[in-house]
Amino acid sequence: MTDAAPLQQGGAVCVRLSGVTVRFGDFEVLKGVSFDLPAGASLAVVGPNGAGKSTLVKVILGLVTPLEGTVAVFGERPGTNPGRIGYVPQLKTFDRTFPATALELVATGLRREWPGRVHADEREHALVALRRVGAEQLATRPLARLSGGELQRAYLARAFVRRPELVLLDEPATGVDYLAERDIYDLLEEYQADSGAGVVMVTHDLTAARYHADRVLVLNRTARGFGLPEDVLCDECLEDAFGHKHHGHGPRV
Amino acid sequence: MNLADALALPFFQRAVLAGLAIAIMSGVLGVFVVQRRLSFLGDGLAHAAFGGMGIGAFVIVTTGLIGSSVALLKHPLWIALPFSVMAALAIAALRKRTRLSSDTAIGVAFAVSVALGVMFFSLIPPDVNLGLSVMDLLFGSILGVRQSDLIVILAVAAVAVLALLAGWGRLAYATFDDELARGDGVRTEALELALFLVAAVVIAVSATVVGIVLMAAYLVIPAAGARLVARTLAQMTALSVLIGVASTLVGLGLSFYLDVPSGATIVLTQAVMFVPAAVFGARR
């Protein structure tokens, strides 16, 4: 198992977790999780189902308060500066009967409330963000009619439109096909290179974690490994986290 | 007598004004009720108002307030209103603190309220004239709206519509995706509680005047019809109000010409307006 202690990093830190423990009732979802994510770096969080990956994202967003430990995002309490964070949730969360267009969804990224009417300046910014993710043609289309990949592009545009310094993604490639998945990671890397933003993404895809992240956190309630992908995504570490061997499923490292 | 003559009659004017006020506030509120799948909430809170009216009627009879010269003091609404608010808080608490779903929590409040209403109305001596009957509470009598009722409805409508429009953007965001809204700093739990409280006041005041059945219809049918054709939530809100207002005017007019019950005619007019929305909406 790789040492779970925080790596020593020089320079600014955009996310810092120290001994974070989260309990839902009697169930301990996270225990003593610690890491520092340098500003501008990307982190892939991997682990089996029920490992606490989505909970970790919610802790960083300020939606879940840890029972123990501390969390700092840009040196402040989570939830203090929602405008500096772009969040891409899991696809399942919204109600598909809700009457809305992709343009309105992207505009929530600017206004942080639902727009009764999208103003001209908001429309302009939203269209730029949609263009950036190759989805300008979806602007006036109802969300209910978008495919998984199109919807994920709309959510990415919503996250990018506010020019966030940290992008949080909860399983961004789940429910999309291979090409759309590749596009999502490319768009993310492009935004990161362009803006210098930090990225935290939860993923089941170990290959994506290997090739699209600067750091990897292997999680199964506790941090089973944190570090460079080539150091952490080893058979020993994955077997420790997933509880079984990953013959042929993991990336060649 | 033609419709113009009827519109000159004070009782008909009061019915039109009360109907329009209820249509507008229910039109805006109904969008959130329908989109949050809380349609049963309207029924539950309207029946809670029935329970509150039963308790209120019993209290004003036993305390002698029924003999008061102040019209509003002898109206059981002043007990029905806080009772409905408490029912709304109880439903919200049941949803939050237990594993019960909304419809189950509302069903519990619904059944207990009706039982309380029936129980307390039965305890009132039959020779006491309350100025309202159980049948009126259930099926309403929009043509029987009194001046004092109208003042209360107009005041509640003004406050409720302003409050709903002021919180519309945040309520809509939380309705779309609670987690996304919370991530952006929207206090979604407080908003939902505020929505329940506004619903409790709007429904209690309206149901005691126009009846439980008509109130539940106002809250659901216009918004459901609007949902089928609207492309955005703002369009849905505007259409919901429009359907409510149009069905009130057409329903009252038809009930006058056909000499049939006004409340039932308004509900059926809403249903007739819902059909083309369903057909048109299904084709899109």
Coordinates of N, CA and C in Angstrom, one line a residue, chain A residues 58 61 63 82 87 89 93-95 97-101 104-105 108 112-116 140-143 145 155 158 162, chain B residues 35-37 166 168-170 172-173 175-186 227 230-236 284:
Chain A
K58 N -18.6 16.2 -2.1 CA -19.6 17.0 -1.4 C -18.9 17.7 -0.2
L61 N -17.3 20.7 -1.7 CA -18.3 21.7 -2.0 C -18.9 22.4 -0.8
L63 N -21.2 20.7 1.0 CA -22.5 20.2 1.1 C -22.6 19.2 2.3
P82 N -18.5 29.9 -3.5 CA -19.1 29.0 -4.6 C -18.8 29.5 -6.0
Y87 N -18.9 23.0 -10.7 CA -19.3 21.7 -10.3 C -20.1 21.0 -11.4
P89 N -22.2 17.7 -11.7 CA -22.7 16.6 -10.9 C -22.9 15.3 -11.7
T93 N -28.9 13.4 -11.4 CA -29.5 14.2 -10.3 C -30.7 15.0 -10.7
F94 N -30.8 15.5 -11.9 CA -31.9 16.4 -12.2 C -33.1 15.7 -12.8
D95 N -34.3 16.4 -12.7 CA -35.5 15.9 -13.1 C -35.7 16.2 -14.6
T97 N -38.2 16.0 -16.4 CA -39.5 16.6 -16.7 C -39.5 18.2 -16.5
F98 N -38.4 18.6 -16.0 CA -38.2 20.1 -15.7 C -38.1 20.8 -17.1
P99 N -39.0 21.8 -17.4 CA -38.9 22.5 -18.7 C -37.7 23.5 -18.7
A100 N -36.7 23.2 -19.4 CA -35.5 24.0 -19.4 C -34.7 23.8 -20.7
T101 N -34.0 24.8 -21.1 CA -33.1 24.7 -22.2 C -31.6 24.6 -21.7
E104 N -30.4 28.0 -20.5 CA -30.8 28.3 -19.1 C -29.9 27.7 -18.1
L105 N -29.6 26.4 -18.4 CA -28.7 25.6 -17.4 C -27.3 26.3 -17.3
T108 N -27.3 29.4 -15.2 CA -27.2 29.3 -13.8 C -25.8 29.4 -13.2
R112 N -26.2 31.9 -10.5 CA -26.3 31.1 -9.3 C -27.8 31.1 -8.8
E113 N -28.7 31.3 -9.7 CA -30.1 31.0 -9.5 C -30.8 30.7 -10.8
W114 N -32.0 30.2 -10.9 CA -32.6 29.9 -12.2 C -33.0 31.2 -12.9
P115 N -32.7 31.3 -14.2 CA -33.0 32.6 -14.8 C -34.5 32.5 -15.3
G116 N -35.3 33.6 -15.0 CA -36.6 33.7 -15.5 C -36.5 34.1 -17.0
T140 N -30.8 26.2 -27.5 CA -32.2 26.3 -27.3 C -32.9 25.0 -27.2
R141 N -32.2 23.9 -27.2 CA -32.8 22.6 -27.2 C -33.2 22.2 -25.7
P142 N -34.4 21.6 -25.5 CA -34.8 21.2 -24.2 C -33.8 20.2 -23.6
L143 N -33.6 20.4 -22.3 CA -32.6 19.4 -21.7 C -33.1 18.0 -21.7
R145 N -34.3 16.5 -24.1 CA -34.0 15.8 -25.4 C -32.5 15.6 -25.6
Y155 N -23.4 20.6 -19.0 CA -23.0 20.8 -17.6 C -21.5 21.3 -17.5
R158 N -21.7 24.9 -18.2 CA -22.2 25.6 -17.0 C -21.0 25.8 -16.0
R162 N -18.3 30.4 -15.6 CA -17.9 31.3 -14.5 C -16.4 31.4 -14.3
Chain B
Q35 N -44.0 20.6 -10.2 CA -42.6 20.2 -10.5 C -41.9 19.4 -9.4
R36 N -42.3 19.7 -8.2 CA -41.7 19.0 -7.0 C -42.5 17.7 -6.7
R37 N -43.4 17.4 -7.5 CA -44.3 16.2 -7.3 C -45.0 16.3 -5.9
A166 N -40.3 36.9 -5.6 CA -39.0 37.3 -5.0 C -38.1 36.1 -4.9
W168 N -38.4 33.3 -6.7 CA -38.6 32.4 -7.8 C -37.3 31.8 -8.4
G169 N -36.3 32.6 -8.6 CA -35.1 32.1 -9.2 C -34.4 31.0 -8.3
R170 N -34.4 31.3 -7.0 CA -33.8 30.3 -6.1 C -34.6 29.0 -5.9
A172 N -36.7 27.9 -8.1 CA -36.7 27.2 -9.4 C -35.4 26.4 -9.5
Y173 N -34.3 27.0 -9.0 CA -32.9 26.3 -9.1 C -33.0 25.1 -8.2
T175 N -35.6 23.5 -7.2 CA -36.5 22.5 -7.8 C -35.8 21.7 -8.9
F176 N -35.0 22.4 -9.7 CA -34.3 21.7 -10.8 C -33.3 20.7 -10.2
D177 N -32.5 21.1 -9.3 CA -31.5 20.2 -8.7 C -31.1 20.8 -7.4
D178 N -31.5 20.1 -6.3 CA -31.3 20.6 -5.0 C -29.8 20.7 -4.7
E179 N -29.0 19.7 -5.1 CA -27.6 19.6 -4.8 C -26.8 20.7 -5.5
L180 N -27.2 20.9 -6.8 CA -26.5 22.0 -7.6 C -26.8 23.4 -6.9
A181 N -28.0 23.6 -6.5 CA -28.4 24.9 -5.9 C -27.6 25.0 -4.6
R182 N -27.6 24.0 -3.8 CA -26.9 24.1 -2.5 C -25.4 24.3 -2.7
G183 N -24.8 23.7 -3.8 CA -23.4 24.0 -4.1 C -23.2 25.4 -4.4
D184 N -24.2 26.1 -4.9 CA -24.1 27.5 -5.2 C -24.5 28.4 -4.1
G185 N -24.7 27.9 -2.9 CA -25.0 28.7 -1.8 C -26.5 29.0 -1.5
V186 N -27.3 28.3 -2.3 CA -28.8 28.5 -2.1 C -29.2 27.6 -0.8
R227 N -47.4 22.8 -18.0 CA -46.2 22.0 -18.1 C -46.1 21.2 -19.4
A230 N -45.1 24.1 -22.1 CA -44.1 25.1 -21.9 C -42.7 24.6 -22.2
R231 N -41.8 25.4 -22.7 CA -40.4 25.0 -22.9 C -39.5 25.4 -21.8
T232 N -39.9 26.4 -21.0 CA -39.1 26.9 -19.9 C -40.0 27.0 -18.7
L233 N -39.4 27.1 -17.5 CA -40.2 27.2 -16.3 C -40.9 28.6 -16.2
A234 N -40.3 29.6 -16.8 CA -40.9 31.0 -16.8 C -42.2 30.9 -17.7
Q235 N -42.1 30.2 -18.8 CA -43.3 30.1 -19.7 C -44.3 29.3 -18.9
M236 N -43.9 28.2 -18.2 CA -44.8 27.4 -17.5 C -45.6 28.2 -16.4
R284 N -45.4 17.1 -29.3 CA -44.1 17.8 -29.5 C -42.9 17.0 -29.2

